[in-house]
Every structure is written in C-alpha cells, then in structure tokens.
DNA sequence: GTGAAAGCGCTAACAC
DNA sequence: GTGTTAGCGCTTTCAC
C-alpha cells in the first residue's frame, strides 16, 4: 500500500489519464498540432489547466535535440554598450521562444574555454561572441566541431573564416562622418586619440580617420595622434599633454566617449571653453555624452543585438542566413554643443 | 546494410563500448565519483578525450530533476545598475556551476507571466526578481506552487511573505548618511527630489530623509520636496523651478543620480557654481557622477548580485539559507567636489 | 570495482 | 483522430 507518496511531478501521462486520451494526443495539443479535434483539444486544455501542468521543456529538449537557447559571451567590462546589445538580442530571442544564457567571462582565459565546454554540454543552439575574438582559437574550434553556430558582435577577428559571421558598426564610416562634420566647420588641425588598435573597432576607426585626412586636406602629424587604453584617465592625461604644446589642435577627435570625457575634464581644468576654444567629439553616444553636450556617434547597439539574434536564429533553424557574412550598421552622427560654433 | 549513417552524437554508450567498460562506470568517472579504480579512470578519460565526448547536460538534467540554472528578470530599462547586479550574480553562479538566464520583460505585463511560465517549463532552479515586485501576483504564485525559490533584489514588495527573500541597499541609511554629511557642512535648508515613491527604494530614501530632518534641525517645507519620475529631464525641470524662487535652498538632495544630473544642468544653465552657490548630491554612483564631480552613494550593486546568488543557491540546494529574509547592504558615501566647501 | 537495467518526461513514427 | 511504443542520453539502485 502506498498511502503516502512524495508529491510527484505532473507529467503528460497524468494529463493523458485524467483526460481519457493518450499521451500522443496530449502532446499534439501542447505543440499546437492541428491534427486533433476541437472538442478533444478543449477537454485536454481544461485538464492541463486543472492539473496546473507545465510541460517539461528539458525532456522535450532531450527528445528533439534542441534547447532553444543561445548564449552570449561578454567580458566582465561594465560597458553599457553590451547591455544594449543583450537587450536587443533578448527581444528577438523572445519572439522566437529562445532563451538567453548570459556568460561573463572575466579576464581569465582558462575560464573562457571552460565556459565553452559547459555551453556545449548544455547543448546551446548558438552563441554570440561579444568580446573581440575569443582568445583561444581552441574554443572556436570546439564550437565548430560541435556544429554550434556562432557570430561575432562589435569586435571581430582580422579574418572571418567560413561559417563565421560578424555584425558591428561601420567604424570607418563613423570616423568619416565625424571628419566631414569637422571639415564643414572649417577645422584643419585635429588631434586623434585612439583606443588600442589591436581591437578591430579602434583599428577601423583609425583607418577611417586616416583615409579622409588627405582628401579633406587635414593636417595630420605624428604628435597629434595618440594610442592608449580607452579610459577616462588616459583621455585626461593625453589631453593635458596636448594642451601644453604651443600649436594646439582646433579639435580633439576621441575614438571613444570615455576618452572624450577625460579630455573634457582636462580642457575644463585648463580653463578652456568648448566649443569656443576647442572642439571635442567622441564615439559611442554613452550616457555621459548628453550631459557634457558631446558630439558623438550613435552605434545602434540595440539594433546590433537584434540583427545578431535574427542572424543566429536563421543559422540555427536553417543552417544558413540571408545576412551577409559581415553586416555593418550605419553610424549616426549626433551633433551637440561641443561642435556648434557660433557664426 | 547501413553504410551511410548520419553523423550521430557521441554518447556515454560510445565511450563505454570503446573503453570496454559499462556506462555506469563511465558515468561514475564523469561525475568524479571515487568508486572507480585509477587505471579504469585513466582509460576512460582517454577515450573521452579521443572521442571528443561532451556529456549531455540536458539528459542529466532530466534524470536528476535539476537544471543548474537560475533566471534573472529585469525590466528593459537600460540601467547599468542592473548590469552590475547581473555581473555579481554571474560570478557566484559560475563558481557553483549554475547558468544565468537573462530575461528582460519589457513594460508589457502579459509578457511577465508568459516568461514565468516559460521558466517553469524549462525547470529553472531559482529566479531573481530585479524589477520591483512582479506586477502580477499571479506570477509569484506560480513560482511558489512549483516550488521554485525566488528572491527580490533592489526593489521589494511592501510585505515579504513566507518563503520570500530580499536583498538590497539600506536606503534609509543612505539618506541619513547624506543628511549627516550636509549637516556637518552646516547646511540647514535642503530641497529633496524624490523618484516615484511607489518604488520601495525611493520610498525608503524619502523616509530616511524625513527621519533625520528633525533631529538635525533641518528646515523642511512642502515646497522644498518634489516627487517625479527619476529622469534627467525631470531633475532639470524641477531644479529650474526651484532656482527661480527667492529663498533658494543651500543644497539639493536628489534621490538618484539621474535626477542629479538634470539638476546639474539646470544649475549650470543659471550660471550658478557648485559647490560655491549650491550643493548637490545624488544616489547611485553611476558613471556620470565622476564626471560632474557629484557626491553620491555607492550602492554596491555587484556585491548585491553576489549575495543574491549565494542566497538563492542556498535555497536551491538546501531549501534554506543562513541569510536573513531581508539583507541590507551598507551604503557608502562618496564625497566629491559637489559638496566640498572651501573653508 | 564494475555491470545490467529501469526510468526521468517527452516526441514521432507507425498502427488502427 | 487517436493510441502504442521505442527511444532521446543519462543516473542510480542493486546485483555480482
């Protein structure tokens, strides 16, 4: 006799028994198959409600070899940019009934590979790599071997191999937009603060900058070009140095808002006025830009996330996508006071 | 004859056959059980390596009725604060080999409930609610019925029921810290800008503010107290209004940095100097505060995430936790120029 | 120390 | 339209 029983999970079998139909039929109504009669459907749905039955997605995943989940790997940087990407990604994932696994690999390289292993074990259907290229080529290889599609977002490896996708900002164009804007303002002497050029983003921004200097007849000398970590501190340090030379630039073009905010502080400290004494621009349209009235580039991070999601889900569901191997988003110039010269 | 076969997944059975041992033994070595002889272990591990075998976590989850995953629900607000919480949460989750499902429910209330259903179906082991209380009591009820533990972070419902946990900032104390700081500076007339008091955070900050005004002999009249949405725009609007009256406050206490940054702009626009003409403080220690040299409160969001993680995993693994039902983090006063009076 | 076998909850042939 | 049943890949008693 089993009078006392542990409160067992309710399964499809319970629903079948209680409704008087078979598990197959119940399964059909759960999955919205149209092969079941309306009356039966209603009966079963009622029982489901009554029993408070929740179909076990784990069992389903096992059976159909699909988890409807995608992982996004980010570095632990607290960069709001990636929050936006995740938000966009999440939005399209939700529409397709996919779940997002959020993976923040710190600076620890080993952890990266462990994470990948763990994701493979969990049989995620795809992964978004939001952290330049993975440092260990090994990790990418593992994904490939296990036929898990992945796409890079924002930063990319130098070379995209077969079955590798990328979506990010058109950084070259971003720089060009800014340069043309400065050109129209009559600026001829520009300082350029680059982030680490080993990152594709900064490399491309730098390329874009260089590519138009000639055409626009902009003076560019080595002492006007800097490369550093993209922190406020570095922006500050470099700008201080920059402002101490006699032949000051008319504008400072920072390849990221963080650098620009450092530059802003240095300019203020020196008692100079923006835009009267010097112009300042950044890239990223981060939260601070609005506050310090900085002209910048909106990178459309959320839109990026959406595209990544659609692309990846294409790849998962059809093994291919109509997106190009490389999708570039249009940079949007946001003009604020920092470049508004009074006539 | 089956000459052509689809590339089948490698399973534990393959490892068993190739190694000459049984699946049970292979399972034991995968799970690090000490009941298997060292030689056997080595042999099996080699085969695993050789076959590039990845244990199917989905099958395991089904068998052991545990997914080792926890979900975090946030509103779609692009609030970097929650990024920090997620980062902290992720850190402890990783240590315990849990995965984070990132769920961003937008303003849509229906979606909230659908999300909960989906999480139940996926059999997440626990959920973090980072979005005030869920608006539909129904959702909470569902979690409870399905014995999925959950904990609130940052915002909380008025009343914590049994089996409900909360971890957040000690908001009352945060306000007190600020007030005491202002008091020491000799400030007697303070304006207070509150966010929506329906949120527990703003309610508590307001309470904390009020509770010490008497003791510190601070003048507080109705026209010095405001409540609005916590946006930069509102901060700007209210401050403009505030500065137009004859009897200006000596300090503006904003219950969030966003409000404070709006206030900052309004003050600057009016040509007033901080801190010479007026003091300004906020709460949150967001990215902007450093830039505008704002005295504020560091809420320790990442630490919050860590505590939530430990608490929730306790709950999942032991059905209880040594944490109190309500855990409050110590607010940290960050003094910057906006309240540094020259002697 | 190791193996055989039952079963976790579901889906999808295939039968009727 | 509906039911029977074999497995998805794993863990875990219980023998040996």
XYZ file of C-alpha atoms (C1' of nucleotides) in Angstrom:
718
model
C 0.000 0.000 0.000
C 1.325 3.423 -0.796
C -0.762 5.846 1.107
C 1.951 8.368 1.443
C 3.621 9.464 -1.698
C 6.038 12.217 -2.390
C 4.330 14.998 -4.270
C 5.230 13.753 -7.711
C 5.690 15.955 -10.736
C 2.736 16.190 -13.011
C 3.571 14.727 -16.369
C 1.987 14.390 -19.720
C 0.888 10.950 -18.629
C -1.189 12.368 -15.817
C -2.907 14.667 -18.229
C -3.498 11.755 -20.582
C -5.051 9.583 -17.923
C -7.210 12.266 -16.412
C -8.491 13.395 -19.787
C -9.030 9.893 -21.076
C -6.827 10.440 -24.101
C -3.374 9.188 -24.941
C -0.089 10.941 -24.365
C 0.317 11.344 -28.090
C -2.869 13.330 -28.307
C -1.960 15.446 -25.351
C 1.443 16.064 -26.874
C -0.253 17.151 -30.064
C -2.372 19.766 -28.352
C 0.586 21.055 -26.326
C 2.507 21.569 -29.506
C -0.398 23.162 -31.279
C -0.637 20.495 -33.939
C -3.804 20.800 -35.938
C -4.482 17.136 -36.172
C -6.679 16.936 -33.116
C -10.407 17.567 -32.947
C -11.591 20.780 -31.343
C -13.585 19.022 -28.639
C -10.674 16.848 -27.625
C -8.474 19.881 -27.602
C -10.783 21.718 -25.242
C -11.043 18.789 -22.876
C -7.324 18.349 -22.706
C -6.684 22.029 -22.264
C -9.046 22.047 -19.349
C -7.275 19.165 -17.694
C -3.966 20.900 -18.222
C -5.324 23.965 -16.518
C -6.890 21.941 -13.751
C -3.784 19.953 -13.008
C -1.632 23.023 -13.373
C 0.502 21.065 -15.750
C 3.722 22.528 -17.109
C 5.257 20.570 -19.976
C 8.819 19.647 -19.132
C 10.961 21.503 -21.591
C 14.039 19.576 -20.520
C 12.536 16.301 -21.633
C 11.419 17.945 -24.826
C 14.894 19.278 -25.482
C 16.381 15.884 -24.989
C 13.953 14.317 -27.368
C 14.172 16.860 -30.147
C 17.861 17.637 -29.697
C 17.277 21.329 -29.438
C 17.323 23.532 -26.388
C 16.067 26.789 -27.861
C 18.743 28.652 -26.049
C 21.579 30.854 -27.158
C 24.474 32.080 -25.093
C 26.114 35.464 -25.191
C 29.700 35.740 -24.067
C 30.910 39.087 -22.815
C 33.958 40.202 -20.930
C 33.244 41.417 -17.442
C 33.659 45.009 -18.511
C 30.790 47.036 -17.206
C 30.181 48.552 -20.571
C 26.577 49.692 -21.030
C 27.056 49.211 -24.732
C 26.825 45.464 -24.310
C 23.764 45.799 -22.142
C 22.063 47.339 -25.138
C 23.238 44.527 -27.355
C 21.874 41.972 -24.919
C 18.578 43.830 -24.729
C 18.209 43.768 -28.499
C 19.212 40.151 -28.677
C 16.762 39.262 -25.969
C 13.957 40.946 -27.818
C 14.217 38.805 -30.904
C 15.054 35.706 -28.881
C 11.808 36.119 -27.039
C 9.853 36.300 -30.275
C 11.329 33.017 -31.362
C 10.951 31.471 -27.939
C 14.654 31.287 -27.354
C 16.293 31.829 -24.015
C 19.458 33.866 -23.436
C 22.297 32.489 -21.371
C 24.368 35.364 -20.112
C 28.019 34.444 -19.756
C 30.514 36.900 -18.441
C 33.992 35.529 -18.808
C 36.381 37.648 -16.827
C 39.942 38.349 -17.784
C 40.710 34.716 -17.077
C 41.495 32.923 -20.303
C 41.043 29.423 -18.959
C 37.575 30.264 -17.897
C 36.745 31.090 -21.466
C 37.406 27.587 -22.604
C 35.657 26.065 -19.619
C 32.649 28.168 -20.401
C 32.567 26.944 -23.949
C 32.739 23.362 -22.728
C 29.897 23.978 -20.366
C 27.812 25.525 -23.132
C 28.448 22.569 -25.376
C 27.415 20.218 -22.614
C 24.226 22.151 -22.199
C 23.689 21.891 -25.907
C 23.032 25.559 -26.542
C 21.861 26.064 -30.093
C 24.106 29.001 -30.838
C 26.422 31.543 -29.298
C 27.082 35.238 -29.624
C 30.641 36.321 -29.056
C 30.672 39.864 -27.772
C 34.270 40.035 -26.765
C 36.590 40.547 -29.665
C 37.632 37.195 -30.859
C 37.906 34.518 -28.269
C 41.491 34.462 -27.217
C 41.823 30.777 -27.533
C 41.325 29.646 -31.043
C 40.631 26.340 -29.386
C 37.260 27.492 -28.128
C 36.093 28.490 -31.571
C 37.286 25.185 -32.905
C 35.243 23.339 -30.333
C 32.102 25.174 -31.299
C 32.755 24.382 -34.912
C 33.361 20.694 -34.302
C 30.147 20.506 -32.341
C 28.298 22.283 -35.103
C 27.191 25.116 -32.876
C 26.866 28.288 -34.950
C 28.350 31.468 -33.555
C 28.525 35.080 -34.546
C 30.801 37.915 -33.506
C 29.327 41.201 -32.496
C 31.041 44.585 -32.320
C 34.597 43.305 -32.384
C 35.839 40.853 -34.929
C 38.886 38.784 -35.726
C 41.052 40.023 -38.566
C 39.831 37.315 -40.861
C 36.393 35.772 -40.967
C 36.626 32.111 -41.785
C 33.988 30.004 -43.362
C 30.952 29.684 -41.121
C 31.888 32.793 -39.224
C 29.646 35.807 -39.118
C 30.015 39.310 -37.859
C 27.756 42.202 -37.125
C 29.015 45.532 -35.928
C 29.261 49.199 -36.542
C 30.714 50.609 -39.718
C 33.579 52.146 -37.810
C 35.377 53.537 -40.818
C 32.292 55.379 -41.845
C 31.803 56.588 -38.291
C 35.175 58.280 -38.396
C 34.476 59.692 -41.809
C 31.200 61.188 -40.668
C 32.954 62.960 -37.872
C 35.756 64.157 -40.078
C 33.379 65.535 -42.649
C 31.490 67.267 -39.912
C 34.680 68.875 -38.643
C 35.697 69.744 -42.181
C 32.482 71.602 -42.745
C 33.231 73.594 -39.639
C 36.488 74.614 -41.229
C 38.712 72.685 -38.874
C 42.121 71.867 -40.292
C 44.160 70.744 -37.345
C 42.886 67.736 -35.494
C 44.268 65.575 -32.719
C 43.225 61.937 -32.737
C 43.009 59.787 -29.625
C 42.792 56.126 -30.440
C 41.952 53.209 -28.211
C 44.081 50.068 -28.504
C 44.370 49.381 -32.191
C 44.547 45.658 -31.602
C 40.783 45.841 -31.242
C 39.126 45.818 -34.607
C 36.842 48.663 -33.627
C 39.647 51.058 -32.856
C 41.691 49.897 -35.750
C 38.879 50.606 -38.163
C 38.092 53.963 -36.632
C 41.700 54.902 -37.049
C 41.701 53.730 -40.643
C 38.601 55.740 -41.351
C 40.194 58.785 -39.812
C 43.364 58.468 -41.859
C 41.595 57.680 -45.081
C 39.927 61.065 -45.283
C 42.600 63.361 -43.918
C 44.212 63.735 -47.293
C 41.059 64.216 -49.232
C 39.858 66.837 -46.798
C 43.250 68.456 -46.678
C 43.554 67.962 -42.949
C 46.944 68.355 -41.336
C 47.940 65.249 -39.513
C 51.270 64.882 -37.838
C 52.509 62.133 -35.585
C 52.446 64.256 -32.481
C 48.729 64.725 -32.987
C 47.998 61.024 -32.927
C 47.843 59.008 -29.750
C 47.066 55.472 -28.808
C 46.181 54.364 -25.318
C 43.757 52.351 -23.282
C 40.250 53.711 -23.680
C 39.794 55.109 -20.215
C 38.855 58.481 -18.899
C 42.198 58.697 -17.157
C 44.138 58.254 -20.370
C 41.949 60.760 -22.151
C 42.698 63.226 -19.403
C 46.409 62.576 -19.371
C 46.873 62.841 -23.099
C 44.747 65.932 -23.435
C 46.663 67.746 -20.719
C 49.817 66.999 -22.578
C 48.225 68.046 -25.832
C 47.097 71.388 -24.489
C 50.515 72.266 -23.200
C 52.126 72.478 -26.604
C 52.130 75.840 -28.334
C 50.459 74.811 -31.540
C 47.220 73.425 -30.141
C 44.760 71.483 -32.275
C 41.452 73.051 -33.150
C 39.605 69.867 -32.390
C 40.153 66.656 -30.489
C 38.678 63.562 -32.026
C 38.364 60.802 -29.430
C 37.698 57.313 -30.671
C 35.509 56.632 -27.667
C 33.354 58.632 -25.294
C 35.396 57.510 -22.340
C 38.474 59.109 -23.796
C 36.402 62.151 -24.633
C 35.146 62.554 -21.106
C 38.708 62.514 -19.870
C 39.569 65.078 -22.498
C 36.605 67.158 -21.410
C 37.892 67.297 -17.863
C 41.362 68.257 -18.985
C 40.019 71.038 -21.175
C 37.860 72.387 -18.373
C 40.724 72.198 -15.950
C 42.791 74.343 -18.253
C 40.005 76.883 -18.291
C 39.278 76.472 -21.978
C 35.806 76.598 -23.413
C 34.136 74.024 -25.597
C 33.407 74.704 -28.418
C 34.780 78.242 -28.412
C 38.400 77.403 -27.767
C 38.451 73.832 -28.913
C 36.080 71.293 -30.390
C 35.593 67.830 -28.939
C 33.987 64.711 -30.336
C 33.644 61.097 -29.262
C 32.127 57.843 -30.428
C 29.541 55.710 -28.617
C 26.760 58.023 -27.527
C 27.087 56.790 -23.987
C 25.147 58.147 -21.077
C 27.668 60.860 -20.304
C 27.674 62.434 -23.740
C 24.331 64.030 -23.252
C 25.470 65.549 -20.009
C 28.603 67.146 -21.345
C 26.957 68.005 -24.635
C 29.356 65.970 -26.656
C 29.064 65.438 -30.378
C 29.377 61.729 -30.930
C 28.357 58.707 -32.959
C 25.382 56.581 -32.041
C 26.433 52.969 -32.637
C 22.957 51.432 -32.512
C 23.894 48.738 -30.066
C 20.363 47.502 -29.532
C 19.788 47.217 -33.242
C 23.040 45.287 -33.403
C 21.682 42.852 -30.855
C 18.540 42.382 -32.871
C 20.400 41.654 -36.060
C 22.675 39.226 -34.291
C 19.631 37.458 -32.921
C 17.912 37.159 -36.268
C 21.081 36.041 -37.951
C 21.895 33.439 -35.351
C 18.395 32.048 -35.279
C 18.451 31.798 -39.062
C 21.649 29.834 -38.750
C 20.189 27.590 -36.089
C 16.941 26.870 -37.817
C 18.005 26.702 -41.440
C 21.737 26.276 -41.341
C 22.074 29.455 -43.360
C 21.055 33.066 -43.387
C 20.238 35.753 -45.857
C 22.512 38.117 -43.960
C 25.956 38.725 -45.347
C 28.908 37.275 -43.568
C 29.595 40.786 -42.406
C 26.779 43.143 -41.526
C 27.658 46.744 -40.815
C 25.338 49.167 -39.124
C 25.088 52.755 -40.206
C 26.722 55.117 -37.747
C 24.564 58.076 -36.804
C 26.168 61.440 -36.199
C 24.767 63.105 -33.098
C 25.693 66.763 -33.117
C 25.716 68.521 -29.783
C 27.153 71.722 -28.420
C 30.739 70.519 -28.371
C 30.970 71.214 -32.083
C 28.477 74.013 -32.506
C 30.426 77.078 -33.472
C 28.688 80.381 -33.227
C 28.643 82.114 -36.554
C 23.222 -2.748 -44.529
C 23.773 0.707 -43.177
C 26.804 2.041 -44.889
C 25.715 5.596 -44.749
C 24.766 6.906 -41.394
C 24.056 10.388 -40.194
C 26.886 11.651 -38.051
C 25.398 10.567 -34.762
C 26.009 12.260 -31.463
C 28.609 10.687 -29.286
C 27.029 9.336 -26.159
C 28.102 7.773 -22.966
C 27.404 4.437 -24.591
C 30.023 5.053 -27.237
C 32.546 5.815 -24.558
C 31.523 2.680 -22.698
C 31.913 0.448 -25.720
C 35.182 1.891 -26.884
C 36.675 1.732 -23.411
C 35.368 -1.732 -22.689
C 33.595 -0.662 -19.524
C 29.953 -0.151 -18.787
C 28.001 3.070 -18.988
C 27.642 3.028 -15.232
C 31.387 3.153 -14.807
C 31.787 5.875 -17.374
C 29.080 7.857 -15.647
C 30.963 7.474 -12.391
C 34.152 8.912 -13.791
C 32.330 11.793 -15.456
C 30.790 12.720 -12.168
C 34.037 12.381 -10.287
C 32.834 9.576 -8.079
C 35.668 7.983 -6.186
C 34.418 4.458 -6.506
C 36.313 3.657 -9.656
C 39.858 2.375 -9.884
C 42.537 4.791 -11.032
C 43.501 2.713 -14.035
C 39.957 2.419 -15.236
C 39.546 6.122 -14.724
C 42.558 6.907 -16.876
C 41.452 4.613 -19.652
C 38.011 6.102 -19.746
C 39.278 9.648 -19.609
C 41.466 8.940 -22.585
C 38.582 7.588 -24.566
C 36.526 10.649 -23.668
C 39.289 12.862 -24.951
C 39.770 10.777 -28.047
C 36.107 10.692 -28.945
C 35.724 14.352 -28.058
C 32.810 13.351 -25.913
C 30.680 16.008 -24.237
C 28.268 14.657 -21.621
C 24.748 15.729 -22.478
C 23.682 18.017 -19.702
C 20.109 18.015 -20.921
C 19.781 14.295 -20.353
C 21.419 14.688 -16.997
C 19.034 17.456 -16.024
C 16.087 15.321 -16.949
C 17.345 12.442 -14.907
C 18.280 14.339 -11.790
C 15.466 16.886 -11.991
C 17.799 19.826 -11.737
C 18.944 22.181 -14.429
C 21.570 24.170 -12.552
C 20.208 27.343 -13.974
C 18.751 30.466 -12.467
C 16.910 33.219 -14.215
C 17.121 36.920 -13.590
C 14.163 39.063 -14.534
C 14.773 42.714 -15.229
C 12.720 45.446 -16.809
C 14.062 46.633 -20.127
C 15.395 49.802 -18.567
C 18.936 50.363 -19.661
C 20.081 50.843 -16.127
C 23.756 49.988 -15.661
C 22.964 49.289 -12.032
C 21.359 46.001 -13.006
C 24.282 45.127 -15.215
C 26.407 45.201 -12.086
C 23.925 43.028 -10.248
C 23.974 40.508 -13.070
C 27.765 40.542 -13.115
C 27.915 39.775 -9.407
C 25.275 37.108 -9.711
C 27.077 35.546 -12.599
C 30.285 35.368 -10.635
C 28.906 33.201 -7.878
C 26.743 31.233 -10.290
C 29.847 30.282 -12.178
C 31.525 29.016 -9.027
C 28.588 26.740 -8.361
C 28.317 25.727 -11.986
C 24.987 27.434 -12.460
C 23.965 29.180 -15.621
C 22.219 32.554 -15.799
C 19.154 33.046 -17.928
C 18.784 36.708 -18.694
C 15.158 37.742 -19.035
C 14.220 41.264 -19.890
C 10.498 41.718 -19.585
C 9.533 44.986 -21.139
C 6.711 47.182 -19.994
C 4.308 44.508 -21.149
C 2.622 42.889 -18.193
C 1.379 39.854 -20.036
C 4.843 39.036 -21.078
C 5.845 38.836 -17.471
C 3.513 35.978 -16.823
C 4.401 34.257 -20.060
C 8.030 34.495 -19.107
C 7.388 32.875 -15.770
C 5.539 30.062 -17.491
C 8.405 29.556 -19.842
C 10.866 29.463 -16.966
C 8.799 26.908 -15.142
C 8.669 24.784 -18.259
C 12.394 24.973 -18.517
C 12.619 23.944 -14.901
C 14.944 26.687 -13.775
C 16.066 26.037 -10.230
C 15.515 29.565 -8.990
C 14.767 33.089 -10.065
C 15.979 36.551 -9.200
C 13.418 39.294 -9.474
C 15.156 42.550 -10.232
C 12.153 44.609 -11.095
C 10.252 45.759 -8.047
C 7.678 43.181 -7.311
C 6.234 41.408 -10.231
C 3.124 43.235 -11.134
C 1.027 40.191 -11.355
C 0.766 38.466 -8.049
C -0.172 35.513 -10.182
C 3.366 35.049 -11.393
C 4.757 34.830 -7.899
C 2.055 32.367 -7.000
C 3.048 30.163 -9.883
C 6.648 30.073 -8.784
C 5.555 29.189 -5.294
C 3.262 26.388 -6.395
C 6.052 24.944 -8.486
C 8.434 25.185 -5.570
C 10.857 27.419 -7.412
C 12.589 29.696 -4.932
C 12.885 33.354 -5.804
C 14.450 36.419 -4.296
C 13.880 40.114 -4.834
C 16.793 42.377 -5.435
C 16.957 46.147 -5.063
C 13.213 46.756 -5.056
C 10.838 44.862 -2.852
C 7.138 44.453 -2.212
C 5.745 46.166 0.857
C 5.418 42.929 2.697
C 7.654 39.918 2.442
C 5.664 36.749 2.738
C 6.899 33.429 3.906
C 9.489 31.993 1.542
C 10.223 35.411 0.147
C 13.650 36.952 0.372
C 15.062 40.317 -0.369
C 18.474 41.821 -0.763
C 19.035 45.461 -1.421
C 20.573 48.692 -0.291
C 19.848 50.159 3.112
C 18.160 53.144 1.535
C 17.134 54.787 4.780
C 20.680 54.755 5.936
C 21.833 56.057 2.586
C 19.692 59.139 3.034
C 20.855 59.558 6.593
C 24.487 59.425 5.551
C 23.897 62.191 3.092
C 21.952 64.277 5.543
C 24.591 63.949 8.188
C 27.186 64.919 5.663
C 25.216 68.026 4.744
C 24.602 68.785 8.382
C 28.287 68.745 9.105
C 28.718 71.284 6.350
C 26.295 73.498 8.176
C 23.516 73.239 5.635
C 20.079 73.980 7.038
C 17.871 74.394 4.037
C 17.609 71.453 1.739
C 15.465 70.628 -1.252
C 14.625 66.979 -1.780
C 13.913 65.449 -5.175
C 12.302 62.047 -4.890
C 11.719 59.440 -7.528
C 8.331 57.718 -7.620
C 7.598 56.748 -4.052
C 5.681 53.710 -5.149
C 9.067 52.086 -5.603
C 10.362 50.814 -2.329
C 13.782 52.294 -2.974
C 12.511 55.827 -3.322
C 10.041 55.409 -0.544
C 12.757 54.339 1.853
C 15.126 57.054 0.776
C 12.410 59.552 1.435
C 11.700 58.054 4.830
C 15.351 58.184 5.711
C 15.493 61.799 4.665
C 12.485 62.795 6.731
C 13.516 60.807 9.760
C 16.596 62.889 10.388
C 15.417 66.362 9.442
C 14.047 66.998 12.891
C 16.949 65.622 14.771
C 19.353 67.641 12.706
C 17.164 70.679 12.916
C 16.825 70.944 9.177
C 14.115 73.134 7.744
C 11.839 71.185 5.521
C 8.794 72.703 3.924
C 6.478 71.229 1.361
C 7.703 73.466 -1.420
C 11.154 72.003 -0.960
C 10.009 68.464 -1.571
C 9.303 67.074 -5.005
C 8.302 63.784 -6.452
C 8.691 62.865 -10.092
C 9.905 60.265 -12.473
C 13.617 59.699 -11.999
C 14.821 61.154 -15.261
C 17.328 63.806 -16.122
C 14.563 65.839 -17.695
C 12.533 65.954 -14.511
C 15.594 66.805 -12.478
C 16.229 69.675 -14.828
C 12.668 70.916 -14.831
C 12.242 70.860 -11.086
C 15.571 72.457 -10.395
C 14.878 75.312 -12.774
C 11.674 75.927 -10.937
C 13.445 75.647 -7.616
C 16.087 78.171 -8.518
C 13.562 80.756 -9.566
C 12.125 81.261 -6.095
C 13.693 83.916 -3.921
C 14.531 81.776 -0.940
C 16.744 79.220 -2.611
C 17.882 76.045 -0.868
C 21.512 75.684 0.113
C 21.625 72.138 -1.136
C 19.671 69.878 -3.463
C 19.406 66.287 -2.408
C 18.470 64.110 -5.383
C 17.322 60.595 -4.673
C 19.023 59.372 -7.815
C 21.970 60.390 -9.952
C 19.758 60.821 -12.962
C 17.771 63.481 -11.185
C 21.023 64.990 -10.006
C 22.453 65.216 -13.485
C 19.347 67.085 -14.582
C 19.736 69.358 -11.597
C 23.369 69.877 -12.502
C 22.447 71.105 -15.947
C 19.820 73.458 -14.587
C 22.243 74.912 -12.073
C 24.894 75.432 -14.713
C 22.394 76.981 -17.044
C 21.527 79.516 -14.420
C 25.175 80.367 -14.103
C 25.479 79.153 -10.538
C 28.526 77.380 -9.222
C 28.673 74.039 -7.454
C 29.524 73.903 -4.588
C 30.035 77.622 -4.050
C 26.476 78.722 -4.693
C 24.661 75.496 -4.051
C 25.468 71.940 -3.052
C 24.297 68.919 -4.976
C 24.135 65.244 -4.082
C 22.745 62.114 -5.660
C 22.466 58.395 -5.022
C 23.764 55.558 -7.211
C 27.356 56.379 -8.053
C 26.595 55.966 -11.714
C 29.058 56.594 -14.480
C 28.207 60.279 -14.768
C 28.833 61.173 -11.156
C 32.544 61.015 -11.525
C 32.411 63.325 -14.485
C 30.381 66.024 -12.817
C 32.119 65.501 -9.500
C 28.959 64.617 -7.699
C 28.820 63.490 -4.097
C 26.724 60.358 -4.067
C 26.087 56.969 -2.514
C 27.705 53.821 -3.824
C 25.030 51.123 -3.712
C 27.322 48.134 -4.164
C 25.301 46.605 -6.942
C 27.805 43.912 -7.767
C 28.021 42.850 -4.157
C 24.236 42.733 -4.177
C 24.339 40.342 -7.069
C 26.787 38.118 -5.270
C 24.684 37.928 -2.151
C 21.589 37.193 -4.161
C 23.452 34.393 -5.875
C 24.668 32.816 -2.675
C 21.294 33.144 -1.051
C 19.420 31.674 -3.963
C 21.814 28.786 -4.368
C 21.484 28.040 -0.655
C 17.763 27.961 -1.130
C 18.057 25.697 -4.143
C 20.483 23.240 -2.638
C 19.320 23.099 0.967
C 15.863 24.554 0.934
C 17.028 27.170 3.397
C 19.670 29.793 3.893
C 21.599 31.382 6.686
C 20.809 34.780 5.227
C 18.051 36.777 6.802
C 14.827 37.218 4.954
C 15.981 40.747 4.325
C 19.622 41.545 3.698
C 20.621 45.177 3.542
C 23.892 46.394 2.134
C 25.781 49.225 3.705
C 25.586 52.396 1.660
C 28.937 54.061 1.066
C 29.184 57.809 0.988
C 31.335 59.016 -1.884
C 32.290 62.624 -1.322
C 33.241 64.634 -4.371
C 33.566 68.275 -5.218
C 29.863 68.983 -5.325
C 29.845 69.188 -1.529
C 33.355 70.351 -0.813
C 33.093 73.809 0.636
C 36.200 75.873 0.810
C 36.917 76.850 4.367
C 35.116 -2.214 -8.609
C 32.003 -2.941 -12.106
C 27.656 -4.030 -14.863
C 22.501 -4.621 -16.033
C 18.519 -2.426 -16.305
C 14.788 0.721 -15.048
C 13.134 5.069 -15.859
C 13.376 10.637 -15.968
C 9.137 13.111 -19.460
C 8.749 13.802 -23.774
C 8.081 13.211 -29.321
C 7.225 10.960 -33.532
C 6.731 7.126 -36.332
C 3.536 3.965 -37.223
C -0.651 1.448 -36.487
C -5.535 1.430 -36.217
C -8.422 11.345 -34.979
C -6.285 8.831 -31.726
C -3.259 5.216 -29.376
C 1.098 2.271 -28.802
C 5.636 2.312 -28.323
C 10.522 2.981 -28.983
C 13.894 5.750 -27.725
C 16.468 10.724 -26.674
C 21.228 10.197 -23.050
C 21.774 9.982 -18.733
C 21.905 8.339 -13.338
C 21.323 5.114 -9.945
C 19.903 1.254 -7.355
C 21.060 -3.290 -6.825
C 23.440 -7.387 -8.093
C 27.661 -9.672 -8.740
